[in-house]
PDB file of C-alpha atoms and ligand atoms in Angstrom:
ATOM      1  CA  UNK A   1      10.031   4.700  10.822  1.00 44.00           C
ATOM      2  CA  UNK A   2      10.117   5.140  14.595  1.00 47.00           C
ATOM      3  CA  UNK A   3       7.198   7.123  15.991  1.00 48.00           C
ATOM      4  CA  UNK A   4       9.279  10.102  17.065  1.00 47.00           C
ATOM      5  CA  UNK A   5      10.996  10.311  13.702  1.00 46.00           C
ATOM      6  CA  UNK A   6       7.697   9.873  11.934  1.00 46.00           C
ATOM      7  CA  UNK A   7       6.008  12.680  13.913  1.00 42.00           C
ATOM      8  CA  UNK A   8       9.017  14.880  13.225  1.00 43.00           C
ATOM      9  CA  UNK A   9       8.679  14.020   9.548  1.00 44.00           C
ATOM     10  CA  UNK A  10       4.973  14.922   9.555  1.00 40.00           C
ATOM     11  CA  UNK A  11       5.740  18.165  11.393  1.00 37.00           C
ATOM     12  CA  UNK A  12       8.442  18.944   8.846  1.00 37.00           C
ATOM     13  CA  UNK A  13       6.030  18.194   6.027  1.00 38.00           C
ATOM     14  CA  UNK A  14       3.404  20.410   7.582  1.00 36.00           C
ATOM     15  CA  UNK A  15       5.933  23.203   7.959  1.00 35.00           C
ATOM     16  CA  UNK A  16       7.068  22.731   4.396  1.00 37.00           C
ATOM     17  CA  UNK A  17       3.475  22.973   3.260  1.00 36.00           C
ATOM     18  CA  UNK A  18       3.499  26.595   4.433  1.00 36.00           C
ATOM     19  CA  UNK A  19       6.421  27.393   2.164  1.00 37.00           C
ATOM     20  CA  UNK A  20       5.490  28.471  -1.351  1.00 36.00           C
ATOM     21  CA  UNK A  21       8.541  26.664  -2.783  1.00 38.00           C
ATOM     22  CA  UNK A  22       7.481  23.316  -1.299  1.00 40.00           C
ATOM     23  CA  UNK A  23       3.712  23.749  -1.442  1.00 37.00           C
ATOM     24  CA  UNK A  24       3.350  21.007  -4.067  1.00 58.00           C
ATOM     25  CA  UNK A  25       5.094  18.292  -2.042  1.00 78.00           C
ATOM     26  CA  UNK A  26       3.306  14.968  -1.793  1.00 81.00           C
ATOM     27  CA  UNK A  27       2.569  14.678   1.914  1.00 90.00           C
ATOM     28  CA  UNK A  28       1.991  11.545   3.972  1.00 95.00           C
ATOM     29  CA  UNK A  29      -1.589  10.373   3.955  1.00 97.00           C
ATOM     30  CA  UNK A  30      -2.411   9.073   7.412  1.00 97.00           C
ATOM     31  CA  UNK A  31      -4.946   6.259   7.870  1.00 98.00           C
ATOM     32  CA  UNK A  32      -5.790   4.147  10.922  1.00 98.00           C
ATOM     33  CA  UNK A  33      -2.824   2.950  12.984  1.00 98.00           C
ATOM     34  CA  UNK A  34      -2.974  -0.795  12.464  1.00 98.00           C
ATOM     35  CA  UNK A  35      -0.839  -3.454  14.154  1.00 98.00           C
ATOM     36  CA  UNK A  36       0.646  -6.122  11.935  1.00 98.00           C
ATOM     37  CA  UNK A  37      -0.046  -9.635  13.213  1.00 98.00           C
ATOM     38  CA  UNK A  38       0.766 -13.119  12.020  1.00 97.00           C
ATOM     39  CA  UNK A  39      -1.749 -15.656  10.760  1.00 95.00           C
ATOM     40  CA  UNK A  40      -2.176 -16.906  14.349  1.00 95.00           C
ATOM     41  CA  UNK A  41      -3.220 -13.415  15.472  1.00 96.00           C
ATOM     42  CA  UNK A  42      -0.086 -12.749  17.515  1.00 97.00           C
ATOM     43  CA  UNK A  43       1.783  -9.499  16.938  1.00 98.00           C
ATOM     44  CA  UNK A  44       4.362  -9.858  14.242  1.00 98.00           C
ATOM     45  CA  UNK A  45       7.872  -9.322  15.646  1.00 97.00           C
ATOM     46  CA  UNK A  46      10.195  -7.505  13.296  1.00 97.00           C
ATOM     47  CA  UNK A  47      13.020  -9.926  14.068  1.00 96.00           C
ATOM     48  CA  UNK A  48      10.792 -12.856  13.047  1.00 96.00           C
ATOM     49  CA  UNK A  49      10.164 -11.557   9.523  1.00 97.00           C
ATOM     50  CA  UNK A  50      12.130 -13.755   7.120  1.00 96.00           C
ATOM     51  CA  UNK A  51      14.411 -11.993   4.662  1.00 97.00           C
ATOM     52  CA  UNK A  52      13.566 -11.882   0.963  1.00 96.00           C
ATOM     53  CA  UNK A  53      10.099 -13.393   1.258  1.00 96.00           C
ATOM     54  CA  UNK A  54       6.903 -11.996  -0.213  1.00 96.00           C
ATOM     55  CA  UNK A  55       4.547 -11.180   2.634  1.00 98.00           C
ATOM     56  CA  UNK A  56       1.208  -9.547   2.069  1.00 98.00           C
ATOM     57  CA  UNK A  57      -1.381  -7.694   4.128  1.00 98.00           C
ATOM     58  CA  UNK A  58      -4.398  -5.505   3.427  1.00 98.00           C
ATOM     59  CA  UNK A  59      -4.093  -1.802   4.145  1.00 98.00           C
ATOM     60  CA  UNK A  60      -5.557   0.806   4.375  1.00 98.00           C
ATOM     61  CA  UNK A  61      -8.701  -0.824   2.936  1.00 98.00           C
ATOM     62  CA  UNK A  62      -9.938  -4.396   3.104  1.00 97.00           C
ATOM     63  CA  UNK A  63      -9.311  -4.867  -0.612  1.00 97.00           C
ATOM     64  CA  UNK A  64      -5.982  -3.049  -1.072  1.00 98.00           C
ATOM     65  CA  UNK A  65      -2.984  -5.418  -0.821  1.00 98.00           C
ATOM     66  CA  UNK A  66       0.477  -4.376   0.302  1.00 98.00           C
ATOM     67  CA  UNK A  67       3.832  -6.101   0.320  1.00 98.00           C
ATOM     68  CA  UNK A  68       5.774  -6.365   3.561  1.00 98.00           C
ATOM     69  CA  UNK A  69       9.434  -7.159   2.887  1.00 98.00           C
ATOM     70  CA  UNK A  70      12.493  -7.742   4.971  1.00 98.00           C
ATOM     71  CA  UNK A  71      15.227  -6.829   2.491  1.00 97.00           C
ATOM     72  CA  UNK A  72      17.923  -8.377   4.658  1.00 96.00           C
ATOM     73  CA  UNK A  73      19.969  -5.144   4.496  1.00 95.00           C
ATOM     74  CA  UNK A  74      19.358  -1.588   5.582  1.00 96.00           C
ATOM     75  CA  UNK A  75      17.081   0.491   3.360  1.00 96.00           C
ATOM     76  CA  UNK A  76      18.087   4.096   3.891  1.00 90.00           C
ATOM     77  CA  UNK A  77      16.221   7.269   3.061  1.00 90.00           C
ATOM     78  CA  UNK A  78      15.919   7.797  -0.686  1.00 78.00           C
ATOM     79  CA  UNK A  79      16.695  10.721  -2.895  1.00 78.00           C
ATOM     80  CA  UNK A  80      13.647  12.766  -3.833  1.00 91.00           C
ATOM     81  CA  UNK A  81      10.951  10.762  -5.594  1.00 96.00           C
ATOM     82  CA  UNK A  82       8.100  12.159  -7.647  1.00 96.00           C
ATOM     83  CA  UNK A  83       4.475  11.228  -8.178  1.00 97.00           C
ATOM     84  CA  UNK A  84       3.136  11.000 -11.741  1.00 96.00           C
ATOM     85  CA  UNK A  85       1.786  14.535 -11.413  1.00 94.00           C
ATOM     86  CA  UNK A  86       5.202  15.872 -10.390  1.00 95.00           C
ATOM     87  CA  UNK A  87       4.851  16.146  -6.622  1.00 95.00           C
ATOM     88  CA  UNK A  88       8.208  15.492  -4.905  1.00 95.00           C
ATOM     89  CA  UNK A  89       8.574  13.521  -1.717  1.00 95.00           C
ATOM     90  CA  UNK A  90      11.238  11.852   0.353  1.00 95.00           C
ATOM     91  CA  UNK A  91      10.930   8.270   1.528  1.00 95.00           C
ATOM     92  CA  UNK A  92      12.530   7.838   4.944  1.00 93.00           C
ATOM     93  CA  UNK A  93      13.841   4.278   4.752  1.00 96.00           C
ATOM     94  CA  UNK A  94      13.093   0.955   6.394  1.00 97.00           C
ATOM     95  CA  UNK A  95      12.190   0.163  10.000  1.00 98.00           C
ATOM     96  CA  UNK A  96      13.286  -2.454  12.536  1.00 97.00           C
ATOM     97  CA  UNK A  97      16.641  -2.935  14.213  1.00 96.00           C
ATOM     98  CA  UNK A  98      18.380  -3.225  10.831  1.00 96.00           C
ATOM     99  CA  UNK A  99      16.100  -0.738   9.035  1.00 97.00           C
ATOM    100  CA  UNK A 100      15.508  -3.541   6.561  1.00 98.00           C
ATOM    101  CA  UNK A 101      11.719  -3.789   6.756  1.00 98.00           C
ATOM    102  CA  UNK A 102       9.667  -1.928   4.178  1.00 98.00           C
ATOM    103  CA  UNK A 103       6.131  -1.991   2.841  1.00 98.00           C
ATOM    104  CA  UNK A 104       4.539  -0.886  -0.410  1.00 98.00           C
ATOM    105  CA  UNK A 105       1.169  -0.932  -2.041  1.00 98.00           C
ATOM    106  CA  UNK A 106       1.044  -4.065  -4.217  1.00 98.00           C
ATOM    107  CA  UNK A 107      -1.015  -2.238  -6.853  1.00 98.00           C
ATOM    108  CA  UNK A 108       1.204  -1.626  -9.892  1.00 98.00           C
ATOM    109  CA  UNK A 109       1.532   2.067 -10.664  1.00 98.00           C
ATOM    110  CA  UNK A 110       1.144   1.385 -14.381  1.00 98.00           C
ATOM    111  CA  UNK A 111      -2.228  -0.280 -14.991  1.00 97.00           C
ATOM    112  CA  UNK A 112      -3.079  -1.399 -11.470  1.00 98.00           C
ATOM    113  CA  UNK A 113      -2.189  -5.094 -11.667  1.00 97.00           C
ATOM    114  CA  UNK A 114      -2.448  -6.553  -8.158  1.00 98.00           C
ATOM    115  CA  UNK A 115      -2.258  -9.938  -6.401  1.00 97.00           C
ATOM    116  CA  UNK A 116      -5.634 -11.654  -6.182  1.00 95.00           C
ATOM    117  CA  UNK A 117      -6.467 -14.876  -4.352  1.00 94.00           C
ATOM    118  CA  UNK A 118      -6.215 -16.701  -7.669  1.00 94.00           C
ATOM    119  CA  UNK A 119      -3.124 -15.272  -9.293  1.00 94.00           C
ATOM    120  CA  UNK A 120      -0.366 -12.726  -8.859  1.00 94.00           C
ATOM    121  CA  UNK A 121       1.552 -11.096 -11.686  1.00 95.00           C
ATOM    122  CA  UNK A 122       3.447  -8.821  -9.327  1.00 96.00           C
ATOM    123  CA  UNK A 123       5.884  -9.849  -6.606  1.00 95.00           C
ATOM    124  CA  UNK A 124       9.280  -9.266  -5.046  1.00 95.00           C
ATOM    125  CA  UNK A 125      12.193 -11.116  -6.664  1.00 92.00           C
ATOM    126  CA  UNK A 126      15.402 -11.571  -4.733  1.00 87.00           C
ATOM    127  CA  UNK A 127      17.190 -13.147  -7.680  1.00 81.00           C
ATOM    128  CA  UNK A 128      17.922 -12.067 -11.226  1.00 76.00           C
ATOM    129  CA  UNK A 129      16.086 -14.136 -13.836  1.00 70.00           C
ATOM    130  CA  UNK A 130      16.012 -14.232 -17.610  1.00 66.00           C
ATOM    131  CA  UNK A 131      13.352 -11.544 -17.816  1.00 63.00           C
ATOM    132  CA  UNK A 132      14.534  -9.739 -14.736  1.00 65.00           C
ATOM    133  CA  UNK A 133      17.950  -8.139 -15.033  1.00 71.00           C
ATOM    134  CA  UNK A 134      17.740  -6.532 -11.610  1.00 76.00           C
ATOM    135  CA  UNK A 135      17.811  -8.522  -8.380  1.00 83.00           C
ATOM    136  CA  UNK A 136      15.859  -7.441  -5.300  1.00 92.00           C
ATOM    137  CA  UNK A 137      13.039  -5.764  -7.198  1.00 95.00           C
ATOM    138  CA  UNK A 138       9.289  -5.774  -7.181  1.00 96.00           C
ATOM    139  CA  UNK A 139       8.483  -6.921 -10.714  1.00 95.00           C
ATOM    140  CA  UNK A 140       5.109  -6.636 -12.433  1.00 96.00           C
ATOM    141  CA  UNK A 141       4.846  -9.183 -15.259  1.00 93.00           C
ATOM    142  CA  UNK A 142       2.007  -7.353 -16.996  1.00 94.00           C
ATOM    143  CA  UNK A 143       4.304  -4.940 -18.824  1.00 95.00           C
ATOM    144  CA  UNK A 144       7.498  -5.435 -16.812  1.00 93.00           C
ATOM    145  CA  UNK A 145       7.579  -2.424 -14.581  1.00 96.00           C
ATOM    146  CA  UNK A 146      10.236  -2.958 -11.938  1.00 95.00           C
ATOM    147  CA  UNK A 147      10.505  -1.095  -8.652  1.00 97.00           C
ATOM    148  CA  UNK A 148      13.302  -0.807  -6.111  1.00 96.00           C
ATOM    149  CA  UNK A 149      11.992  -1.547  -2.632  1.00 97.00           C
ATOM    150  CA  UNK A 150      15.259  -0.370  -1.075  1.00 97.00           C
ATOM    151  CA  UNK A 151      14.743   3.112  -2.510  1.00 96.00           C
ATOM    152  CA  UNK A 152      11.161   4.040  -1.824  1.00 97.00           C
ATOM    153  CA  UNK A 153       9.762   1.927  -4.651  1.00 97.00           C
ATOM    154  CA  UNK A 154      11.353   4.028  -7.395  1.00 96.00           C
ATOM    155  CA  UNK A 155      10.892   2.830 -10.951  1.00 97.00           C
ATOM    156  CA  UNK A 156      13.908   0.922 -12.318  1.00 95.00           C
ATOM    157  CA  UNK A 157      12.407  -0.223 -15.590  1.00 94.00           C
ATOM    158  CA  UNK A 158       9.164  -0.410 -17.537  1.00 95.00           C
ATOM    159  CA  UNK A 159       6.279   1.942 -18.200  1.00 97.00           C
ATOM    160  CA  UNK A 160       5.191   2.798 -14.632  1.00 98.00           C
ATOM    161  CA  UNK A 161       4.904   6.591 -14.376  1.00 98.00           C
ATOM    162  CA  UNK A 162       5.689   6.776 -10.674  1.00 98.00           C
ATOM    163  CA  UNK A 163       7.021   4.728  -7.727  1.00 98.00           C
ATOM    164  CA  UNK A 164       4.839   2.297  -5.875  1.00 98.00           C
ATOM    165  CA  UNK A 165       3.082   4.080  -3.017  1.00 98.00           C
ATOM    166  CA  UNK A 166       5.013   3.411   0.179  1.00 98.00           C
ATOM    167  CA  UNK A 167       3.204   2.219   3.279  1.00 98.00           C
ATOM    168  CA  UNK A 168       4.382   4.176   6.318  1.00 98.00           C
ATOM    169  CA  UNK A 169       5.464   1.872   9.140  1.00 98.00           C
ATOM    170  CA  UNK A 170       6.194   2.524  12.793  1.00 98.00           C
ATOM    171  CA  UNK A 171       8.453   0.199  14.719  1.00 98.00           C
ATOM    172  CA  UNK A 172       8.047  -0.110  18.474  1.00 98.00           C
ATOM    173  CA  UNK A 173      11.567  -1.081  19.527  1.00 97.00           C
ATOM    174  CA  UNK A 174      10.522  -2.054  23.070  1.00 97.00           C
ATOM    175  CA  UNK A 175       8.054  -4.683  21.797  1.00 97.00           C
ATOM    176  CA  UNK A 176       9.565  -5.219  18.351  1.00 98.00           C
ATOM    177  CA  UNK A 177       6.077  -4.697  16.862  1.00 98.00           C
ATOM    178  CA  UNK A 178       5.180  -2.936  13.652  1.00 98.00           C
ATOM    179  CA  UNK A 179       2.217  -0.717  12.865  1.00 98.00           C
ATOM    180  CA  UNK A 180       1.074   0.634   9.507  1.00 98.00           C
ATOM    181  CA  UNK A 181      -0.026   4.232   9.787  1.00 98.00           C
ATOM    182  CA  UNK A 182      -0.441   5.678   6.301  1.00 98.00           C
ATOM    183  CA  UNK A 183       0.880   6.002   2.780  1.00 98.00           C
ATOM    184  CA  UNK A 184       3.437   8.178   1.044  1.00 97.00           C
ATOM    185  CA  UNK A 185       3.585   8.893  -2.670  1.00 97.00           C
ATOM    186  CA  UNK A 186       1.108   8.327  -5.475  1.00 96.00           C
ATOM    187  CA  UNK A 187      -1.519   6.055  -4.000  1.00 94.00           C
ATOM    188  CA  UNK A 188      -3.973   4.890  -6.658  1.00 96.00           C
ATOM    189  CA  UNK A 189      -6.858   3.614  -4.593  1.00 97.00           C
ATOM    190  CA  UNK A 190      -9.572   5.624  -6.330  1.00 97.00           C
ATOM    191  CA  UNK A 191      -8.504   4.370  -9.756  1.00 97.00           C
ATOM    192  CA  UNK A 192      -8.205   0.852  -8.333  1.00 98.00           C
ATOM    193  CA  UNK A 193     -11.740   0.902  -6.915  1.00 97.00           C
ATOM    194  CA  UNK A 194     -13.136   2.266 -10.163  1.00 97.00           C
ATOM    195  CA  UNK A 195     -11.336  -0.252 -12.393  1.00 97.00           C
ATOM    196  CA  UNK A 196     -12.095  -3.368 -10.382  1.00 97.00           C
ATOM    197  CA  UNK A 197     -15.350  -2.330  -8.722  1.00 95.00           C
ATOM    198  CA  UNK A 198     -17.309  -5.493  -9.516  1.00 95.00           C
ATOM    199  CA  UNK A 199     -14.533  -7.954  -8.737  1.00 95.00           C
ATOM    200  CA  UNK A 200     -13.522  -6.200  -5.516  1.00 97.00           C
ATOM    201  CA  UNK A 201     -17.113  -6.168  -4.310  1.00 96.00           C
ATOM    202  CA  UNK A 202     -17.423  -9.906  -4.995  1.00 95.00           C
ATOM    203  CA  UNK A 203     -14.162 -10.704  -3.240  1.00 94.00           C
ATOM    204  CA  UNK A 204     -14.798  -8.513  -0.216  1.00 94.00           C
ATOM    205  CA  UNK A 205     -18.378  -9.150   0.776  1.00 94.00           C
ATOM    206  CA  UNK A 206     -19.610  -6.048  -1.001  1.00 95.00           C
ATOM    207  CA  UNK A 207     -17.425  -3.743   1.099  1.00 95.00           C
ATOM    208  CA  UNK A 208     -14.068  -3.299  -0.656  1.00 96.00           C
ATOM    209  CA  UNK A 209     -13.626   0.187   0.776  1.00 96.00           C
ATOM    210  CA  UNK A 210     -13.968  -0.932   4.390  1.00 97.00           C
ATOM    211  CA  UNK A 211     -11.059   0.704   6.249  1.00 98.00           C
ATOM    212  CA  UNK A 212      -8.765  -1.748   8.010  1.00 98.00           C
ATOM    213  CA  UNK A 213      -8.629  -1.131  11.765  1.00 97.00           C
ATOM    214  CA  UNK A 214      -7.084  -2.845  14.779  1.00 97.00           C
ATOM    215  CA  UNK A 215      -4.932  -5.570  13.289  1.00 98.00           C
ATOM    216  CA  UNK A 216      -3.843  -6.494   9.787  1.00 98.00           C
ATOM    217  CA  UNK A 217      -2.943 -10.133   9.179  1.00 98.00           C
ATOM    218  CA  UNK A 218       0.322 -10.718   7.362  1.00 98.00           C
ATOM    219  CA  UNK A 219       0.469 -13.800   5.140  1.00 97.00           C
ATOM    220  CA  UNK A 220       3.033 -15.371   2.845  1.00 96.00           C
ATOM    221  CA  UNK A 221       2.102 -14.560  -0.749  1.00 95.00           C
ATOM    222  CA  UNK A 222       2.253 -18.250  -1.629  1.00 93.00           C
ATOM    223  CA  UNK A 223      -0.430 -18.913   0.988  1.00 94.00           C
ATOM    224  CA  UNK A 224      -2.456 -15.904  -0.068  1.00 95.00           C
ATOM    225  CA  UNK A 225      -2.759 -16.683  -3.755  1.00 93.00           C
ATOM    226  CA  UNK A 226      -2.976 -19.937  -5.673  1.00 92.00           C
ATOM    227  CA  UNK A 227      -0.580 -19.096  -8.483  1.00 90.00           C
ATOM    228  CA  UNK A 228       2.322 -16.701  -8.876  1.00 88.00           C
ATOM    229  CA  UNK A 229       3.360 -15.754 -12.376  1.00 87.00           C
ATOM    230  CA  UNK A 230       7.113 -15.335 -12.610  1.00 83.00           C
ATOM    231  CA  UNK A 231       8.436 -13.687 -15.724  1.00 83.00           C
TER     232      UNK A 231
HETATM  233  S1  FES B 301       0.305  -3.072 -14.934  1.00 68.60           S
HETATM  234 FE1  FES B 301       2.252  -3.449 -14.097  1.00 68.60          FE
HETATM  235  S2  FES B 301       3.614  -3.015 -15.701  1.00 68.60           S
HETATM  236 FE2  FES B 301       1.676  -2.604 -16.562  1.00 68.60          FE
END
């Protein structure tokens, strides 16, 4: 989302919050504005992001993984989505010159499966497979929840009670750089920290809730984790 559009969106959300009819809307949750960089530390250019690849970065906390995807086609604003507790919200589409770049929390909205350094049961699939009747989905192999990254992470199949939380992106068209600025939808970070407290502390130097600031390094999922389970 370009900065101007994003600010307009926040202003619209704030205005809507004053209306009794829309008071229950899920509003964007803003965190630190973080620049996405490659593994070499250079800013990631939107045009350099390969299509249909699983890229991963940590945001808004050191231990919370997110997918960054270039869908290879425009991802337009979605119809109204809803959190598990019934709060409606509107996802505003992808960013970049083609509006094809999107990001989502990689924590499954069902039982919080997430990619670790050892193994990942959840990933983006460009192709249909035997257990995957939809192409271009984020598929969690734990209980087969499937999400549509071109439509705000809405649930296509499986037991997930709500879409994946979207990561709000800003695209600087003059530099072709991307920043993460917040989340939209049902983020599940508190449940995630509670469920995996011990493991997250071990994996993150005892500080899994450290907010990410400055830059966030974007990595190919296959470099990030040793084994990907495909179902
Ligand atoms: S944890 Fe992902 S489908 Fe159950």
